[in-house]
């Protein structure tokens, strides 16, 4: 290493600086790429028909109807044609709370493209849930599940659990445990890119 | 993707488990290396430094991640303190950890270069293990590719960037072990580590689909990597200048 003179070191430093900066500029993320979209995807997983109730990837999502905070009734099957994230959570669960802002950001970003979030609260009362949604500025629908029916149907043994459902009503990705923002964006962008 | 592993009542994300495993291993390797290179005294100092490093790394990693996800973290600053093994970024960890360890070493009068050299031999081991964990949980995923070793993730065949990072860490380790056998001047291993891990960040990050971005789509980790590489070269140049070369 010491074979180089100071002058040669200076040249090397400059060369690395220039080449490195050019490389960074060249490989910077373009909008489509940073969204993680892949166009070949729709061919990759052609869901097969099966009437399995368990939330298995590439199987139809188990149907449920729950009451939202505003008193309206929401059925999963009514949302066919949209990409749905079913997130099972509770206000007392720290990782659930921690991932909510990222879910809200993804919701705001992709709502226009047909992305819906159903935040299925496990067993708490409407006042608790409403207060939480307000405090965290969450605008997607929170559904009340006092008898934990969805938790049972979706075999939720971990909170939070997230189920990504494609436009045709098939479960495409099951994520047990906190979602990272990049995984959330990756899955949602992917599913939105597919045809209904 | 295997994001979660159940151990009895505990549910840990696989990336979290591998991160902890990587940290434990790095700590163990650091203690062994320090002992071999500087005896019991250095081992003890290295151990103390490790905890300072860890503390600084956690703070730095969360700050780096939060500041580059400002749209979320700015609106919900409580996330900076969220107790979860996630929302962390490696460049911030390296920066914060090194700063914290440096401050401790200065304060206690520990020998900087021998400790930095020992750390250079331990860090890549931890990084390699933690990177494999990211593959298991599907984080830090790559852009789509048609190469035969692509992995299936989120409906597309993608570059296994996590494995590239693991491989880069192992290569770095191999070079450092080879260098260490030749008994170089103090600080050489640390400088080599900075150069190699900087180069790895610069190159591998280019293939990531979920990089943390600066304005204009610039990948923050690449800028950090280039800075590390330049710092290491500048360090080496200084060695030449002092010898009057």
Tab-separated table of C-alpha atoms in Angstrom:
chain	number	residue	atom	x	y	z
A	1	UNK	CA	0.000	0.000	0.000
A	2	UNK	CA	2.830	2.360	0.881
A	3	UNK	CA	4.186	2.077	-2.657
A	4	UNK	CA	2.051	5.048	-3.645
A	5	UNK	CA	3.239	8.634	-3.333
A	6	UNK	CA	1.065	11.317	-1.781
A	7	UNK	CA	0.360	12.637	-5.269
A	8	UNK	CA	-0.805	9.235	-6.427
A	9	UNK	CA	-2.995	8.902	-3.325
A	10	UNK	CA	-4.608	12.228	-4.131
A	11	UNK	CA	-5.331	11.071	-7.661
A	12	UNK	CA	-6.789	7.825	-6.331
A	13	UNK	CA	-9.003	9.656	-3.841
A	14	UNK	CA	-10.270	11.972	-6.547
A	15	UNK	CA	-10.872	9.095	-8.955
A	16	UNK	CA	-12.834	7.119	-6.346
A	17	UNK	CA	-14.855	10.200	-5.424
A	18	UNK	CA	-15.783	10.892	-9.046
A	19	UNK	CA	-16.408	7.264	-10.029
A	20	UNK	CA	-18.382	6.592	-6.837
A	21	UNK	CA	-20.563	9.662	-7.262
A	22	UNK	CA	-21.257	8.768	-10.888
A	23	UNK	CA	-22.178	5.242	-9.840
A	24	UNK	CA	-24.543	6.534	-7.157
A	25	UNK	CA	-26.149	8.851	-9.683
A	26	UNK	CA	-26.440	6.099	-12.247
A	27	UNK	CA	-28.004	3.578	-9.872
A	28	UNK	CA	-30.356	5.952	-8.096
A	29	UNK	CA	-33.862	4.668	-7.570
A	30	UNK	CA	-36.376	5.510	-10.247
A	31	UNK	CA	-39.997	5.931	-9.128
A	32	UNK	CA	-41.207	2.588	-10.517
A	33	UNK	CA	-38.216	0.738	-9.126
A	34	UNK	CA	-38.397	2.165	-5.647
A	35	UNK	CA	-42.015	1.109	-5.538
A	36	UNK	CA	-40.791	-2.431	-6.044
A	37	UNK	CA	-43.229	-3.182	-8.863
A	38	UNK	CA	-42.665	-6.144	-11.131
A	39	UNK	CA	-44.771	-6.507	-14.229
A	40	UNK	CA	-44.202	-10.212	-14.763
A	41	UNK	CA	-45.884	-10.919	-11.476
A	42	UNK	CA	-49.420	-11.691	-12.521
A	43	UNK	CA	-48.221	-14.755	-14.400
A	44	UNK	CA	-46.081	-15.933	-11.503
A	45	UNK	CA	-48.850	-17.029	-9.205
A	46	UNK	CA	-52.098	-18.043	-10.834
A	47	UNK	CA	-54.218	-18.900	-7.818
A	48	UNK	CA	-55.826	-22.291	-7.871
A	49	UNK	CA	-59.381	-22.761	-6.739
A	50	UNK	CA	-59.788	-24.309	-3.329
A	51	UNK	CA	-62.355	-23.934	-0.599
A	52	UNK	CA	-59.890	-24.123	2.240
A	53	UNK	CA	-60.957	-21.982	5.189
A	54	UNK	CA	-57.439	-21.462	6.529
A	55	UNK	CA	-55.717	-18.292	5.349
A	56	UNK	CA	-53.224	-20.024	3.082
A	57	UNK	CA	-51.446	-18.117	0.352
A	58	UNK	CA	-53.201	-18.516	-3.016
A	59	UNK	CA	-56.430	-19.728	-1.420
A	60	UNK	CA	-59.660	-17.714	-1.201
A	61	UNK	CA	-59.747	-15.467	1.829
A	62	UNK	CA	-62.176	-16.626	4.526
A	63	UNK	CA	-65.258	-14.420	4.388
A	64	UNK	CA	-66.337	-12.270	7.324
A	65	UNK	CA	-68.765	-9.464	8.076
A	66	UNK	CA	-68.054	-7.083	10.941
A	67	UNK	CA	-69.312	-3.782	12.256
A	68	UNK	CA	-67.183	-0.710	11.672
A	69	UNK	CA	-66.770	2.068	14.246
A	70	UNK	CA	-69.397	4.180	12.466
A	71	UNK	CA	-71.951	1.386	12.835
A	72	UNK	CA	-71.907	0.299	9.197
A	73	UNK	CA	-71.443	-3.326	8.365
A	74	UNK	CA	-68.467	-4.328	6.235
A	75	UNK	CA	-68.205	-7.644	4.372
A	76	UNK	CA	-64.901	-8.734	2.902
A	77	UNK	CA	-66.597	-10.075	-0.240
A	78	UNK	CA	-67.927	-6.587	-1.051
A	79	UNK	CA	-64.363	-5.423	-1.552
A	80	UNK	CA	-63.605	-7.781	-4.422
A	81	UNK	CA	-61.712	-5.949	-7.140
A	82	UNK	CA	-59.596	-4.106	-4.580
A	83	UNK	CA	-56.410	-5.047	-2.794
A	84	UNK	CA	-57.217	-5.566	0.873
A	85	UNK	CA	-54.951	-5.660	3.892
A	86	UNK	CA	-56.648	-7.404	6.809
A	87	UNK	CA	-54.665	-6.409	9.883
A	88	UNK	CA	-55.592	-8.082	13.164
A	89	UNK	CA	-54.534	-5.908	16.082
A	90	UNK	CA	-55.278	-4.570	19.557
A	91	UNK	CA	-54.513	-1.285	21.268
A	92	UNK	CA	-52.610	-3.042	24.061
A	93	UNK	CA	-50.130	-4.619	21.633
A	94	UNK	CA	-46.982	-2.446	21.227
A	95	UNK	CA	-45.840	-3.796	17.828
A	96	UNK	CA	-49.409	-3.293	16.533
A	97	UNK	CA	-49.280	0.337	17.579
A	98	UNK	CA	-45.820	0.773	16.099
A	99	UNK	CA	-46.803	-0.414	12.631
A	100	UNK	CA	-49.981	1.690	12.353
A	101	UNK	CA	-48.316	4.876	11.012
A	102	UNK	CA	-46.697	2.901	8.202
A	103	UNK	CA	-50.026	1.287	7.336
A	104	UNK	CA	-51.674	4.709	7.332
A	105	UNK	CA	-48.978	6.065	4.999
A	106	UNK	CA	-49.430	3.138	2.583
A	107	UNK	CA	-53.200	3.615	2.748
A	108	UNK	CA	-52.956	7.294	1.877
A	109	UNK	CA	-50.504	6.601	-0.893
A	110	UNK	CA	-52.376	3.747	-2.581
A	111	UNK	CA	-56.052	4.318	-1.717
A	112	UNK	CA	-56.793	5.878	-5.099
A	113	UNK	CA	-55.380	2.813	-6.853
A	114	UNK	CA	-57.770	0.517	-5.009
A	115	UNK	CA	-56.046	-0.358	-1.739
A	116	UNK	CA	-58.210	-0.908	1.340
A	117	UNK	CA	-57.150	-1.543	4.914
A	118	UNK	CA	-59.422	-3.378	7.315
A	119	UNK	CA	-58.047	-3.003	10.818
A	120	UNK	CA	-59.776	-5.844	12.643
A	121	UNK	CA	-59.591	-5.110	16.341
A	122	UNK	CA	-59.451	-8.208	18.490
A	123	UNK	CA	-62.015	-8.081	21.260
A	124	UNK	CA	-61.935	-4.478	22.503
A	125	UNK	CA	-64.839	-2.093	22.924
A	126	UNK	CA	-65.700	0.654	20.449
A	127	UNK	CA	-64.737	3.536	22.765
A	128	UNK	CA	-61.197	2.189	23.245
A	129	UNK	CA	-60.758	1.606	19.535
A	130	UNK	CA	-62.226	4.968	18.509
A	131	UNK	CA	-59.986	6.811	20.927
A	132	UNK	CA	-56.925	5.022	19.571
A	133	UNK	CA	-57.808	5.641	15.925
A	134	UNK	CA	-58.305	9.306	16.676
A	135	UNK	CA	-55.108	9.664	18.695
A	136	UNK	CA	-53.044	8.069	15.907
A	137	UNK	CA	-54.859	9.951	13.107
A	138	UNK	CA	-55.804	6.714	11.375
A	139	UNK	CA	-58.380	7.111	8.621
A	140	UNK	CA	-58.863	3.549	7.382
A	141	UNK	CA	-61.844	1.581	8.720
A	142	UNK	CA	-61.450	-0.148	12.070
A	143	UNK	CA	-63.730	-3.155	12.503
A	144	UNK	CA	-64.883	-4.477	15.847
A	145	UNK	CA	-64.584	-8.175	16.442
A	146	UNK	CA	-65.773	-8.665	20.034
A	147	UNK	CA	-65.982	-12.441	19.710
A	148	UNK	CA	-62.655	-12.757	17.883
A	149	UNK	CA	-64.322	-14.491	14.936
A	150	UNK	CA	-61.764	-13.263	12.420
A	151	UNK	CA	-58.910	-14.268	14.712
A	152	UNK	CA	-60.367	-17.774	14.763
A	153	UNK	CA	-61.065	-17.955	11.023
A	154	UNK	CA	-57.633	-16.615	10.143
A	155	UNK	CA	-55.811	-18.688	12.766
A	156	UNK	CA	-54.312	-15.594	14.373
A	157	UNK	CA	-51.948	-16.761	17.071
A	158	UNK	CA	-49.678	-13.739	16.855
A	159	UNK	CA	-50.442	-10.056	17.021
A	160	UNK	CA	-50.236	-8.202	14.792
A	161	UNK	CA	-51.030	-10.489	11.870
A	162	UNK	CA	-51.448	-9.196	8.345
A	163	UNK	CA	-53.197	-10.843	5.426
A	164	UNK	CA	-52.848	-9.389	1.953
A	165	UNK	CA	-55.792	-10.221	-0.291
A	166	UNK	CA	-55.619	-9.624	-4.039
A	167	UNK	CA	-58.247	-8.125	-6.327
A	168	UNK	CA	-59.801	-11.545	-6.896
A	169	UNK	CA	-60.249	-12.280	-3.217
A	170	UNK	CA	-57.308	-14.649	-2.799
A	171	UNK	CA	-54.964	-14.502	0.144
A	172	UNK	CA	-51.580	-13.798	-1.388
A	173	UNK	CA	-49.306	-13.089	1.524
A	174	UNK	CA	-49.564	-13.862	5.226
A	175	UNK	CA	-47.363	-11.903	7.570
A	176	UNK	CA	-47.337	-12.772	11.247
A	177	UNK	CA	-45.612	-10.163	13.370
A	178	UNK	CA	-44.881	-6.508	12.708
A	179	UNK	CA	-44.681	-5.427	9.084
A	180	UNK	CA	-41.756	-3.348	8.008
A	181	UNK	CA	-42.557	-0.429	5.790
A	182	UNK	CA	-40.619	-1.820	2.851
A	183	UNK	CA	-42.395	-5.183	2.973
A	184	UNK	CA	-45.760	-3.420	3.186
A	185	UNK	CA	-44.965	-1.228	0.183
A	186	UNK	CA	-43.511	-4.155	-1.745
A	187	UNK	CA	-46.558	-6.384	-1.361
A	188	UNK	CA	-49.149	-3.659	-1.928
A	189	UNK	CA	-47.450	-2.285	-5.035
A	190	UNK	CA	-47.112	-5.804	-6.372
A	191	UNK	CA	-50.757	-6.723	-5.878
A	192	UNK	CA	-52.029	-3.392	-7.214
A	193	UNK	CA	-50.027	-3.923	-10.410
A	194	UNK	CA	-51.935	-7.118	-11.128
A	195	UNK	CA	-55.177	-7.211	-13.097
A	196	UNK	CA	-58.465	-7.639	-11.306
B	1	UNK	CA	-40.726	-15.908	3.604
B	2	UNK	CA	-40.550	-17.016	7.223
B	3	UNK	CA	-41.113	-13.783	9.072
B	4	UNK	CA	-41.916	-15.324	12.395
B	5	UNK	CA	-40.571	-18.097	14.534
B	6	UNK	CA	-42.419	-19.371	17.539
B	7	UNK	CA	-40.429	-20.477	20.544
B	8	UNK	CA	-42.857	-21.459	23.230
B	9	UNK	CA	-44.799	-18.362	24.192
B	10	UNK	CA	-42.318	-16.069	22.446
B	11	UNK	CA	-42.829	-14.863	18.925
B	12	UNK	CA	-39.768	-13.354	17.373
B	13	UNK	CA	-39.304	-12.198	13.836
B	14	UNK	CA	-36.655	-14.254	12.087
B	15	UNK	CA	-34.719	-11.102	11.228
B	16	UNK	CA	-34.835	-10.162	14.906
B	17	UNK	CA	-33.540	-13.549	16.005
B	18	UNK	CA	-30.747	-13.497	13.465
B	19	UNK	CA	-29.858	-9.943	14.437
B	20	UNK	CA	-29.554	-10.969	18.090
B	21	UNK	CA	-27.628	-14.082	17.109
B	22	UNK	CA	-25.336	-11.938	14.954
B	23	UNK	CA	-24.735	-9.559	17.840
B	24	UNK	CA	-23.976	-12.357	20.297
B	25	UNK	CA	-21.610	-13.975	17.840
B	26	UNK	CA	-19.890	-10.677	17.082
B	27	UNK	CA	-19.447	-10.057	20.807
B	28	UNK	CA	-17.991	-13.529	21.278
B	29	UNK	CA	-15.640	-13.180	18.309
B	30	UNK	CA	-14.598	-9.710	19.471
B	31	UNK	CA	-13.664	-11.044	22.913
B	32	UNK	CA	-11.637	-13.907	21.399
B	33	UNK	CA	-9.883	-11.709	18.863
B	34	UNK	CA	-9.074	-9.020	21.435
B	35	UNK	CA	-7.669	-11.674	23.765
B	36	UNK	CA	-5.471	-13.138	21.039
B	37	UNK	CA	-4.222	-9.772	19.931
B	38	UNK	CA	-3.836	-7.975	23.254
B	39	UNK	CA	-4.376	-10.370	26.145
B	40	UNK	CA	-6.831	-10.195	29.024
B	41	UNK	CA	-6.573	-6.424	29.326
B	42	UNK	CA	-7.678	-5.758	25.749
B	43	UNK	CA	-10.422	-8.371	26.020
B	44	UNK	CA	-11.920	-6.548	28.975
B	45	UNK	CA	-11.716	-3.207	27.237
B	46	UNK	CA	-13.264	-4.666	24.087
B	47	UNK	CA	-16.140	-6.048	26.096
B	48	UNK	CA	-16.865	-2.657	27.667
B	49	UNK	CA	-16.616	-1.014	24.255
B	50	UNK	CA	-19.044	-3.517	22.801
B	51	UNK	CA	-21.824	-2.374	25.092
B	52	UNK	CA	-21.138	1.270	24.343
B	53	UNK	CA	-21.128	0.353	20.653
B	54	UNK	CA	-24.429	-1.475	20.999
B	55	UNK	CA	-26.082	1.450	22.733
B	56	UNK	CA	-24.864	3.932	20.145
B	57	UNK	CA	-25.769	1.531	17.343
B	58	UNK	CA	-29.382	1.194	18.478
B	59	UNK	CA	-29.797	4.957	18.750
B	60	UNK	CA	-28.046	5.600	15.442
B	61	UNK	CA	-29.905	2.862	13.572
B	62	UNK	CA	-33.314	4.116	14.657
B	63	UNK	CA	-32.403	7.769	13.990
B	64	UNK	CA	-31.143	6.935	10.491
B	65	UNK	CA	-34.273	4.928	9.699
B	66	UNK	CA	-36.639	7.479	11.214
B	67	UNK	CA	-35.066	10.533	9.613
B	68	UNK	CA	-35.186	8.871	6.193
B	69	UNK	CA	-38.821	7.845	6.792
B	70	UNK	CA	-39.646	11.321	7.996
B	71	UNK	CA	-43.155	11.357	6.511
B	72	UNK	CA	-44.098	8.669	9.049
B	73	UNK	CA	-41.711	9.375	11.902
B	74	UNK	CA	-42.241	13.125	11.788
B	75	UNK	CA	-45.984	12.625	12.150
B	76	UNK	CA	-45.572	10.033	14.919
B	77	UNK	CA	-42.328	10.831	16.781
B	78	UNK	CA	-43.168	8.160	19.355
B	79	UNK	CA	-41.927	5.649	16.787
B	80	UNK	CA	-38.345	6.759	17.470
B	81	UNK	CA	-38.744	5.083	20.863
B	82	UNK	CA	-40.838	2.103	19.762
B	83	UNK	CA	-39.563	-1.077	21.352
B	84	UNK	CA	-39.225	-3.348	18.361
B	85	UNK	CA	-36.464	-5.054	16.476
B	86	UNK	CA	-37.290	-3.268	13.277
B	87	UNK	CA	-37.164	0.226	11.903
B	88	UNK	CA	-33.392	0.097	12.121
B	89	UNK	CA	-30.776	0.850	9.485
B	90	UNK	CA	-27.206	-0.441	9.344
B	91	UNK	CA	-25.409	2.770	8.281
B	92	UNK	CA	-26.863	4.528	11.308
B	93	UNK	CA	-25.826	1.627	13.534
B	94	UNK	CA	-22.227	1.705	12.315
B	95	UNK	CA	-22.083	5.478	12.676
B	96	UNK	CA	-23.741	5.686	16.095
B	97	UNK	CA	-21.963	2.643	17.479
B	98	UNK	CA	-18.538	3.802	16.361
B	99	UNK	CA	-19.133	7.266	17.780
B	100	UNK	CA	-20.256	5.878	21.147
B	101	UNK	CA	-17.351	3.424	21.336
B	102	UNK	CA	-14.905	6.169	20.319
B	103	UNK	CA	-16.145	8.503	23.050
B	104	UNK	CA	-15.836	5.754	25.645
B	105	UNK	CA	-12.311	4.846	24.503
B	106	UNK	CA	-11.220	8.484	24.629
B	107	UNK	CA	-12.708	8.932	28.082
B	108	UNK	CA	-11.130	5.839	29.521
B	109	UNK	CA	-7.867	6.133	27.645
B	110	UNK	CA	-8.233	2.801	25.858
B	111	UNK	CA	-5.926	2.091	22.920
B	112	UNK	CA	-7.960	3.147	19.888
B	113	UNK	CA	-6.305	1.337	17.023
B	114	UNK	CA	-5.884	-2.139	18.561
B	115	UNK	CA	-9.540	-2.089	19.612
B	116	UNK	CA	-10.665	-0.854	16.190
B	117	UNK	CA	-8.642	-3.625	14.527
B	118	UNK	CA	-10.264	-6.241	16.768
B	119	UNK	CA	-13.719	-4.849	16.022
B	120	UNK	CA	-12.967	-4.994	12.284
B	121	UNK	CA	-12.507	-8.746	12.582
B	122	UNK	CA	-15.698	-9.210	14.605
B	123	UNK	CA	-18.208	-6.980	12.832
B	124	UNK	CA	-18.344	-8.846	9.486
B	125	UNK	CA	-19.301	-12.070	11.288
B	126	UNK	CA	-22.297	-10.387	12.886
B	127	UNK	CA	-23.233	-8.645	9.645
B	128	UNK	CA	-23.207	-11.901	7.689
B	129	UNK	CA	-25.543	-13.593	10.177
B	130	UNK	CA	-27.897	-10.620	10.395
B	131	UNK	CA	-28.087	-10.383	6.593
B	132	UNK	CA	-29.324	-13.958	6.310
B	133	UNK	CA	-32.063	-13.040	8.800
B	134	UNK	CA	-33.202	-10.273	6.465
B	135	UNK	CA	-33.620	-12.825	3.691
B	136	UNK	CA	-35.793	-14.992	5.945
B	137	UNK	CA	-38.117	-12.114	6.779
B	138	UNK	CA	-38.080	-10.677	3.272
B	139	UNK	CA	-36.670	-7.315	4.270
B	140	UNK	CA	-34.011	-5.409	2.322
B	141	UNK	CA	-35.188	-7.148	-0.846
B	142	UNK	CA	-33.747	-6.628	-4.286
B	143	UNK	CA	-35.007	-5.442	-7.644
B	144	UNK	CA	-36.424	-8.037	-10.071
B	145	UNK	CA	-33.927	-10.052	-12.060
B	146	UNK	CA	-33.830	-12.930	-14.532
B	147	UNK	CA	-30.579	-14.327	-13.156
B	148	UNK	CA	-30.782	-18.003	-12.169
B	149	UNK	CA	-30.050	-17.333	-8.494
B	150	UNK	CA	-32.904	-14.869	-8.043
B	151	UNK	CA	-35.267	-15.530	-5.142
B	152	UNK	CA	-39.063	-15.521	-5.282
B	153	UNK	CA	-40.394	-12.679	-3.172
B	154	UNK	CA	-43.567	-10.577	-3.400
B	155	UNK	CA	-44.556	-12.170	-6.693
B	156	UNK	CA	-41.334	-11.511	-8.547
B	157	UNK	CA	-37.940	-13.151	-8.942
B	158	UNK	CA	-35.569	-10.773	-7.246
B	159	UNK	CA	-31.883	-10.232	-6.573
B	160	UNK	CA	-31.107	-11.823	-3.187
B	161	UNK	CA	-29.521	-8.577	-1.999
B	162	UNK	CA	-29.485	-9.913	1.553
B	163	UNK	CA	-27.234	-12.777	0.455
B	164	UNK	CA	-25.025	-10.384	-1.489
B	165	UNK	CA	-24.560	-8.437	1.719
B	166	UNK	CA	-23.809	-11.623	3.635
B	167	UNK	CA	-21.324	-12.695	0.960
B	168	UNK	CA	-19.687	-9.262	0.953
B	169	UNK	CA	-19.281	-9.492	4.732
B	170	UNK	CA	-17.675	-12.933	4.449
B	171	UNK	CA	-15.326	-11.731	1.698
B	172	UNK	CA	-14.398	-8.746	3.859
B	173	UNK	CA	-13.690	-11.121	6.717
B	174	UNK	CA	-11.519	-13.329	4.500
B	175	UNK	CA	-9.435	-10.365	3.354
B	176	UNK	CA	-9.084	-9.107	6.933
B	177	UNK	CA	-7.997	-12.506	8.249
B	178	UNK	CA	-5.449	-12.725	5.461
B	179	UNK	CA	-4.212	-9.208	6.266
B	180	UNK	CA	-4.091	-9.925	9.987
B	181	UNK	CA	-1.722	-12.867	9.442
B	182	UNK	CA	0.788	-10.469	7.901
B	183	UNK	CA	0.947	-8.409	11.108
B	184	UNK	CA	0.265	-5.000	9.560
B	185	UNK	CA	0.640	-1.663	11.351
B	186	UNK	CA	-2.058	-0.864	13.929
B	187	UNK	CA	-5.156	0.550	12.290
B	188	UNK	CA	-4.659	-1.239	8.983
B	189	UNK	CA	-7.408	-3.780	9.648
B	190	UNK	CA	-9.865	-1.083	10.672
B	191	UNK	CA	-9.069	0.955	7.563
B	192	UNK	CA	-9.435	-2.115	5.357
B	193	UNK	CA	-12.767	-2.883	6.988
B	194	UNK	CA	-14.034	0.626	6.301
B	195	UNK	CA	-12.889	0.454	2.681
B	196	UNK	CA	-14.377	-2.976	1.984
B	197	UNK	CA	-17.681	-2.484	3.765
B	198	UNK	CA	-17.981	0.931	2.129
B	199	UNK	CA	-17.443	-0.664	-1.271
B	200	UNK	CA	-20.021	-3.351	-0.472
B	201	UNK	CA	-22.635	-0.740	0.444
B	202	UNK	CA	-21.868	1.231	-2.708
B	203	UNK	CA	-22.268	-1.789	-4.981
B	204	UNK	CA	-24.953	-3.994	-3.374
B	205	UNK	CA	-27.290	-1.181	-2.371
B	206	UNK	CA	-27.688	-0.389	-6.084
B	207	UNK	CA	-29.704	-3.610	-6.462
B	208	UNK	CA	-32.046	-3.002	-3.543
B	209	UNK	CA	-35.687	-2.250	-4.213
B	210	UNK	CA	-36.402	-0.775	-0.794
B	211	UNK	CA	-33.453	1.527	-0.195
B	212	UNK	CA	-33.880	4.499	2.084
B	213	UNK	CA	-33.750	7.449	-0.273
B	214	UNK	CA	-32.476	10.991	-0.196
B	215	UNK	CA	-34.093	13.595	-2.464
B	216	UNK	CA	-33.681	12.728	-6.142
B	217	UNK	CA	-33.787	8.992	-5.537
B	218	UNK	CA	-30.213	8.931	-4.230
B	219	UNK	CA	-29.705	5.876	-2.032
B	220	UNK	CA	-28.498	7.073	1.370
B	221	UNK	CA	-26.498	3.914	2.067
B	222	UNK	CA	-24.477	4.385	-1.131
B	223	UNK	CA	-23.463	7.887	-0.118
B	224	UNK	CA	-22.489	6.496	3.278
B	225	UNK	CA	-20.538	3.671	1.609
B	226	UNK	CA	-18.617	6.042	-0.634
B	227	UNK	CA	-17.822	8.225	2.367
B	228	UNK	CA	-16.423	5.183	4.225
B	229	UNK	CA	-14.323	4.194	1.224
B	230	UNK	CA	-12.903	7.709	0.863
B	231	UNK	CA	-12.241	7.941	4.592
B	232	UNK	CA	-10.269	4.693	4.483
B	233	UNK	CA	-8.233	5.811	1.465
B	234	UNK	CA	-7.556	9.189	3.065
B	235	UNK	CA	-6.384	7.372	6.176
B	236	UNK	CA	-4.012	5.241	4.118
B	237	UNK	CA	-2.755	8.325	2.298
B	238	UNK	CA	-1.996	10.007	5.593
B	239	UNK	CA	0.183	7.064	6.538
B	240	UNK	CA	2.183	7.616	3.357
B	241	UNK	CA	2.436	11.363	3.916
B	242	UNK	CA	3.751	10.912	7.457
B	243	UNK	CA	6.494	8.642	6.229
B	244	UNK	CA	7.356	11.392	3.759
B	245	UNK	CA	6.583	9.228	0.748
